[in-house]
mmCIF file of C-alpha atoms in Angstrom:
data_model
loop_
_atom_site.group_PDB
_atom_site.id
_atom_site.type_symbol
_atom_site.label_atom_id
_atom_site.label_comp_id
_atom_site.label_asym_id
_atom_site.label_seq_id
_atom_site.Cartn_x
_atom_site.Cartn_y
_atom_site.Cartn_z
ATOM 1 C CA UNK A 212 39.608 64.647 120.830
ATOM 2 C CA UNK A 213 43.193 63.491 121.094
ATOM 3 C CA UNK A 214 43.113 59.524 120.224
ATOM 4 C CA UNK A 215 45.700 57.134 118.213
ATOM 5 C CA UNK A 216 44.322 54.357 115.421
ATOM 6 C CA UNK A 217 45.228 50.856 114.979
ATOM 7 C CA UNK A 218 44.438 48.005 112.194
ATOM 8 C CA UNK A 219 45.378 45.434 110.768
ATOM 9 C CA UNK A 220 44.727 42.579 108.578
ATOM 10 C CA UNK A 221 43.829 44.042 105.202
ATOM 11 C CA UNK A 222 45.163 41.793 103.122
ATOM 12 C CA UNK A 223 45.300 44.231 100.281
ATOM 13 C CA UNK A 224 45.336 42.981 96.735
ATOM 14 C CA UNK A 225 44.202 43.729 93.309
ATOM 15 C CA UNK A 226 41.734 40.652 92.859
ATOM 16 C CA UNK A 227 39.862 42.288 96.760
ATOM 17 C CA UNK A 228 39.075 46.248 95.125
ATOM 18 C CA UNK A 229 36.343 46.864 97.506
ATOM 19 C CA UNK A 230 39.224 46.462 100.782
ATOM 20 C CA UNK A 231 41.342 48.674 98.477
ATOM 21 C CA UNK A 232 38.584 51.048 98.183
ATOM 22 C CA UNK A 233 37.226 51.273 101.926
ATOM 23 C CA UNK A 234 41.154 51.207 103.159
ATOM 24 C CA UNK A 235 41.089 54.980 100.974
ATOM 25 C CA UNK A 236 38.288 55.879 101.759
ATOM 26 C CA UNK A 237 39.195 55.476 105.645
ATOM 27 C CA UNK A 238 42.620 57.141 104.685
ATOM 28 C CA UNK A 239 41.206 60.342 103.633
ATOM 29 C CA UNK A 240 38.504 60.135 106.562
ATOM 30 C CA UNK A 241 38.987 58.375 109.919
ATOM 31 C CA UNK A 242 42.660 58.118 109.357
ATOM 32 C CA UNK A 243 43.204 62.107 109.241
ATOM 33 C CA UNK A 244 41.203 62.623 112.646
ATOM 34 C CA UNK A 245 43.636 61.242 115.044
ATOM 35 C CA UNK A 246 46.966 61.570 116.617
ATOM 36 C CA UNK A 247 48.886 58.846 114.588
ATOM 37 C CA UNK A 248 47.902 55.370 112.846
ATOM 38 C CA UNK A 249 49.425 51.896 113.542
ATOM 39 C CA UNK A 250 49.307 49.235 110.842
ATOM 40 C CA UNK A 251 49.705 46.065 112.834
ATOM 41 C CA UNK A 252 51.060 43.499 109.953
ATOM 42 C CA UNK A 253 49.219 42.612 107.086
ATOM 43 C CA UNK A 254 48.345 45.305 105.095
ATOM 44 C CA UNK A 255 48.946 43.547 102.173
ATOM 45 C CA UNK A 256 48.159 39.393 101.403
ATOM 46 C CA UNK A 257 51.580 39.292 100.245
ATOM 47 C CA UNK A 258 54.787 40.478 99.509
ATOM 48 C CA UNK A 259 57.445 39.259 97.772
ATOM 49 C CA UNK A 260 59.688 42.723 97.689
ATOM 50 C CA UNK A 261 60.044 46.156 97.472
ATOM 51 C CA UNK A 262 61.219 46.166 93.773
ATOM 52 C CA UNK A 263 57.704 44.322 93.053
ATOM 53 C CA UNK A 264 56.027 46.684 89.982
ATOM 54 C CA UNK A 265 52.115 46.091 91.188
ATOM 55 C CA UNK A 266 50.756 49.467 90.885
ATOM 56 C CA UNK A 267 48.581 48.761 94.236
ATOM 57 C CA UNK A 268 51.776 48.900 95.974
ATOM 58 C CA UNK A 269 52.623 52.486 94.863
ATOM 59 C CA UNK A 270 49.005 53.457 95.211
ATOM 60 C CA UNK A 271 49.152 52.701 98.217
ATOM 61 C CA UNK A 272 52.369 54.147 99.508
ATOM 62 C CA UNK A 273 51.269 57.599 98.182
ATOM 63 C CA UNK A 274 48.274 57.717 100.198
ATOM 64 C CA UNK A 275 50.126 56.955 103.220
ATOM 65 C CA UNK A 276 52.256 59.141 102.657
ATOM 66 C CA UNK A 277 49.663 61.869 101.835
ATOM 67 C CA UNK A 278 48.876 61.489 105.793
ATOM 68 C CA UNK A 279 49.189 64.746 108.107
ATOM 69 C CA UNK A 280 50.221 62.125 110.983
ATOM 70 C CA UNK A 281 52.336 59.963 112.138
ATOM 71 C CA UNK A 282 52.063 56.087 111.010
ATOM 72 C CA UNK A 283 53.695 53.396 111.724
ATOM 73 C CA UNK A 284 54.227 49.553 110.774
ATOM 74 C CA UNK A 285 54.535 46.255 112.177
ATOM 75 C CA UNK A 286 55.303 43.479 110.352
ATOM 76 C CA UNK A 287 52.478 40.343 109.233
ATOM 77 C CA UNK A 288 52.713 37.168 108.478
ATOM 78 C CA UNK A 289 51.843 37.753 104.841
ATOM 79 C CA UNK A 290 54.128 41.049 104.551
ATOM 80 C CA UNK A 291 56.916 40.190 107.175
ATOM 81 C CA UNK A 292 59.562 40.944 103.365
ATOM 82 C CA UNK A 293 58.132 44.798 103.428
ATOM 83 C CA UNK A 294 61.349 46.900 103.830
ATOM 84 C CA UNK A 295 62.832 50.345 104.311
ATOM 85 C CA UNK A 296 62.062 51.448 100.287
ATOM 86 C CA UNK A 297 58.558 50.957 100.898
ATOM 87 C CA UNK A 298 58.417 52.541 104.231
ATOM 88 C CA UNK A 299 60.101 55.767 102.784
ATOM 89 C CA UNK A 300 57.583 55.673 99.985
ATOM 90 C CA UNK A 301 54.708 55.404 101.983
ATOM 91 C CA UNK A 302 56.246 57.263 105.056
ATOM 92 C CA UNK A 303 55.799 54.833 107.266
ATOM 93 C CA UNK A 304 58.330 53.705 110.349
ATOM 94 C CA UNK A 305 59.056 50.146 110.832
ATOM 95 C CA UNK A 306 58.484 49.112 113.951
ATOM 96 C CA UNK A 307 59.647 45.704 115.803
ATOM 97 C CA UNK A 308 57.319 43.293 116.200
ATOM 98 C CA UNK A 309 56.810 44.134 119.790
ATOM 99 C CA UNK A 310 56.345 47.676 120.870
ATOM 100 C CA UNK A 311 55.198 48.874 124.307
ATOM 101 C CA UNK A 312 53.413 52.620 123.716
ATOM 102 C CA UNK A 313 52.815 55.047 126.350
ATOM 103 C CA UNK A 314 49.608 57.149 125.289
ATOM 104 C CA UNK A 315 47.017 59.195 127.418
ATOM 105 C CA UNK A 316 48.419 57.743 130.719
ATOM 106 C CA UNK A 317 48.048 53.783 129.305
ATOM 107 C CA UNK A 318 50.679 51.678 128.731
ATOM 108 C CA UNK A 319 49.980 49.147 125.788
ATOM 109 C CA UNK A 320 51.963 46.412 124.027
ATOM 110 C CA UNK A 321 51.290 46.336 120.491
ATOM 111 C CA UNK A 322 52.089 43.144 117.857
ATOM 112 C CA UNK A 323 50.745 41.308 115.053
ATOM 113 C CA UNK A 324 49.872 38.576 117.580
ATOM 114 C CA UNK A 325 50.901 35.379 115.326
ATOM 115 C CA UNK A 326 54.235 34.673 118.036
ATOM 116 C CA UNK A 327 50.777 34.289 120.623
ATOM 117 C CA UNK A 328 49.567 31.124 118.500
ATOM 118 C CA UNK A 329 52.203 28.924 120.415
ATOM 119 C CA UNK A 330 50.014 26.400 120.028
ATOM 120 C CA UNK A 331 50.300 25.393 115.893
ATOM 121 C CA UNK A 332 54.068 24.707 116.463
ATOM 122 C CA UNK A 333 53.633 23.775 112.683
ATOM 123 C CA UNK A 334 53.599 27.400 112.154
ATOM 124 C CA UNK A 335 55.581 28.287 114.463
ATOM 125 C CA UNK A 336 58.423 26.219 113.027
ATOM 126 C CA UNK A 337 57.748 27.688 109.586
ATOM 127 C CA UNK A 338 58.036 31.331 111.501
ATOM 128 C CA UNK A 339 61.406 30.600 112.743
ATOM 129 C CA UNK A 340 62.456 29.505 109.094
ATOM 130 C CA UNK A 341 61.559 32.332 106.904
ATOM 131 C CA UNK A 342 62.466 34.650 109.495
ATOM 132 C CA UNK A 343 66.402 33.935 109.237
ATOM 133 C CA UNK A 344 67.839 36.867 107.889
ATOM 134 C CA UNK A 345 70.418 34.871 105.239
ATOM 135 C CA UNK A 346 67.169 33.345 103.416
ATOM 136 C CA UNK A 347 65.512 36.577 103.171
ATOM 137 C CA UNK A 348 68.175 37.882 101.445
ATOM 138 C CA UNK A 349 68.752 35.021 99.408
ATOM 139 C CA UNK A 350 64.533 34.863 98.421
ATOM 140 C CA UNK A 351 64.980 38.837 97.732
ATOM 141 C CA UNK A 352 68.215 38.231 95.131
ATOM 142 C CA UNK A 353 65.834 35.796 93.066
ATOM 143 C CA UNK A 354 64.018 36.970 89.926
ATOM 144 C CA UNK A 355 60.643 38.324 90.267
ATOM 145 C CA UNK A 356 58.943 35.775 88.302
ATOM 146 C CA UNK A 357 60.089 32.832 90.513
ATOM 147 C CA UNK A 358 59.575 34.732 93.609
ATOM 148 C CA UNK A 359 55.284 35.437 92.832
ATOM 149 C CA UNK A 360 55.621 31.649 92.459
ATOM 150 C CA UNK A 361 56.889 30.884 95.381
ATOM 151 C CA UNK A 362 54.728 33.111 97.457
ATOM 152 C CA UNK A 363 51.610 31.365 95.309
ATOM 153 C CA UNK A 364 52.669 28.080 96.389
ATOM 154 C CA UNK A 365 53.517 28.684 100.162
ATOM 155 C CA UNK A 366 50.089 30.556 100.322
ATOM 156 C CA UNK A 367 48.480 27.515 99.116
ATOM 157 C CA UNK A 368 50.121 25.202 100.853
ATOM 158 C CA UNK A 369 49.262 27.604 104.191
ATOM 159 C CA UNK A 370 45.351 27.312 103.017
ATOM 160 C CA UNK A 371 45.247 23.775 102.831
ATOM 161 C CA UNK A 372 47.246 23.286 106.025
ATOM 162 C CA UNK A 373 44.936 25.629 107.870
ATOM 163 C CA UNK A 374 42.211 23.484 106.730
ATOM 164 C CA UNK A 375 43.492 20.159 108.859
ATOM 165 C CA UNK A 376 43.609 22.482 112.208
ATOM 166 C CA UNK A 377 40.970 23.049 114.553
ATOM 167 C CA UNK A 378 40.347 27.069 115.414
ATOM 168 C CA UNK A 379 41.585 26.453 118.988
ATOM 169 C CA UNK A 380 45.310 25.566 117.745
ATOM 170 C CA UNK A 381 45.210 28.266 115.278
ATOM 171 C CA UNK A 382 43.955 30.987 118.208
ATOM 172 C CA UNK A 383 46.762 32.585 121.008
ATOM 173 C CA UNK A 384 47.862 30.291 123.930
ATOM 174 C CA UNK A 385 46.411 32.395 126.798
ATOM 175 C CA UNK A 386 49.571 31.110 128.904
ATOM 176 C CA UNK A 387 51.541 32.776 126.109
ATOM 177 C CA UNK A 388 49.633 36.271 126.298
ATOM 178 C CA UNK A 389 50.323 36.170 130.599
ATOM 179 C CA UNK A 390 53.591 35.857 129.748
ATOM 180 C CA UNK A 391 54.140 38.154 127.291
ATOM 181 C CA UNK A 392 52.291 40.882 129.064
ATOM 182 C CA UNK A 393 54.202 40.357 132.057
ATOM 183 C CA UNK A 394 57.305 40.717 130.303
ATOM 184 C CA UNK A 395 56.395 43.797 129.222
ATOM 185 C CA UNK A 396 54.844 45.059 132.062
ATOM 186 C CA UNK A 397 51.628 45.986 130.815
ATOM 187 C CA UNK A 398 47.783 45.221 131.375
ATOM 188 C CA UNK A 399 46.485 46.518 127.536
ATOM 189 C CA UNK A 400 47.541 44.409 124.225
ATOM 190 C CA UNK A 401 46.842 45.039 120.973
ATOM 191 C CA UNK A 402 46.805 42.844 118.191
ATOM 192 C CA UNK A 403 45.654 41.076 115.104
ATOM 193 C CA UNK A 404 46.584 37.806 113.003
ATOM 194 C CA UNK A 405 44.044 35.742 114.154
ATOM 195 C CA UNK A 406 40.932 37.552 112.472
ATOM 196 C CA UNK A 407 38.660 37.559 115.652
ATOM 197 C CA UNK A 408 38.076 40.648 117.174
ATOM 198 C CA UNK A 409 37.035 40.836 120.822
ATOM 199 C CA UNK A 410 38.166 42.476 124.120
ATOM 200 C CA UNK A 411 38.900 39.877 126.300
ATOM 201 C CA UNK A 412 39.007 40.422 129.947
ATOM 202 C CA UNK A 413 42.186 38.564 131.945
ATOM 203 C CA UNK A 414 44.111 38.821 134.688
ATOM 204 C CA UNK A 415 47.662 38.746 134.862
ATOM 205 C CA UNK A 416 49.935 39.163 137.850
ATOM 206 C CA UNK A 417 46.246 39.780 140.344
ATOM 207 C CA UNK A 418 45.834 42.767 138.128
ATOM 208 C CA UNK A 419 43.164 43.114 135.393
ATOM 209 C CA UNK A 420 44.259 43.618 132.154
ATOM 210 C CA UNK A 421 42.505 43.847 128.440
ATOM 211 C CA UNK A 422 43.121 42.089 125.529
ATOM 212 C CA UNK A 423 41.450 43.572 122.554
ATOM 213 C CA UNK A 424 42.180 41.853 119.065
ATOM 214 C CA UNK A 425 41.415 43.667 115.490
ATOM 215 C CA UNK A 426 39.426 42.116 113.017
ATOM 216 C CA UNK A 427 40.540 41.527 109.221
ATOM 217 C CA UNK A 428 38.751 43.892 106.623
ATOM 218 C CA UNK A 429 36.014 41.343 104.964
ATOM 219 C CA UNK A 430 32.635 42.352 105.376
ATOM 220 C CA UNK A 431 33.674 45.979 107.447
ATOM 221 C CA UNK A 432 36.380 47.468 108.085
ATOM 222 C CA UNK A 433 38.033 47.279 112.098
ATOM 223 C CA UNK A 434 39.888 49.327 114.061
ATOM 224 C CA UNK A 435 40.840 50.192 117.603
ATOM 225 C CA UNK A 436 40.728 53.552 119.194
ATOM 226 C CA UNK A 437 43.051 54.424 122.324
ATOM 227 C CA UNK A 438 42.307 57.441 123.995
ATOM 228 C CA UNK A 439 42.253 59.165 127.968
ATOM 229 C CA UNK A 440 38.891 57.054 128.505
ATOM 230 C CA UNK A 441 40.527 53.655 127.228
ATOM 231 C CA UNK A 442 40.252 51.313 124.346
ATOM 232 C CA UNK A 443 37.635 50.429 122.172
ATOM 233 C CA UNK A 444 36.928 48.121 119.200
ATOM 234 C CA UNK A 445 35.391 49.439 116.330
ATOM 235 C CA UNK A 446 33.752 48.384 113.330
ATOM 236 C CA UNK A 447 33.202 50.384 110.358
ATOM 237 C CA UNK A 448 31.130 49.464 106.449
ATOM 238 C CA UNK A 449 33.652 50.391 104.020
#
């Protein structure tokens, strides 16, 4: 059966093994039995550069790259620094963060879904910040050491933040979905970010259209299967 793979929301890290482990394990299984993977943003909790020594990071990229298919990579919120030496190393291709896909006669938008969450214009200011291009490469020149402590203290300031906002605020703005959908001319989006998987039924422009969000890798693993019949959400145990 011809079909193409997405997930997202790993959050990969050395002090999670069990993720680590079930993310191989569906590698080597799930992962080899399709047409190509998509890796919609947060694969990893963080990242604070390529030239980072963890050895998760190269474990990783060698089992990607042990893939017979195609995969490909969309940028998180937690990994939105993971650049072109990783992507070689793994074999992945970077992908912007919005990317319409034509497959088995269905035209789908796929993104991490965290530009959806108009609503916490907190965030969204902090988005627009550490997405300039001249402090990216100014974070990247600094030495490692001060870097992990950087990323440590964002994170936690982002947890305690998170705690002050009601789930509503930090969910999509279903005005923003219309509009992105109809920009893009499509009735099927993909996405993660905001850990709550569900198809959702809408309608945009008197058409029906789907949108089906991934869930993060806890308890089970999540993906999303595309094929001639349509999209489904599925959950997996590690």
């Amino acid at each position: 059966m011809s079909r193409t793979l997405f997930i997202a929301d790993l959050h990969l890290c050395t002090e999670e093994p069990a993720i680590t482990a079930g993310f191989l394990h569906f590698l080597q299984g799930e992962a080899r039995d399709c047409d190509a993977l998509y890796i919609l943003g947060d694969l990893f909790e963080a990242w604070i550069g390529d030239d980072d020594p963890n050895p998760l990071h190269s474990e990783i990229a060698a089992a990607l790259k042990a893939l017979p298919i195609p995969t490909f990579f969309i940028h998180g919120n937690r990994d939105f620094l993971l650049g072109k030496r990783f992507a070689r190393a793994s074999g992945m291709t970077l992908l912007p963060e919005e990317q319409v896909l034509n497959l088995y006669g269905h035209r789908v938008l796929i993104m991490h879904g965290d530009t959806l969450c108009t609503d916490d214009e907190g965030y969204q200011r902090f988005r627009a910040k550490v997405h300039q291009r001249w402090l990216q490469r100014l974070f990247l020149t600094l030495p490692l050491r001060i870097r992990m402590r950087i990323a440590a203290r964002m994170r936690a300031d982002s947890k305690q933040a998170n705690q002050h906002k009601s789930m509503s605020i930090m969910d999509v703005n279903q005005q923003a979905v219309i509009d992105t959908m109809t920009r893009q001319k499509v009735r099927i989006l993909i996405h993660g970010h905001t850990h709550r998987p569900a198809v959702h039924e809408l309608v945009v422009q008197g058409e029906s259209a789907q949108r089906v969000v991934l869930g993060a890798w806890h308890e089970n693993g999540s993906m999303i299967q595309v094929d001639a019949d349509g999209v489904q959400l599925i959950e997996f145990p590690f």
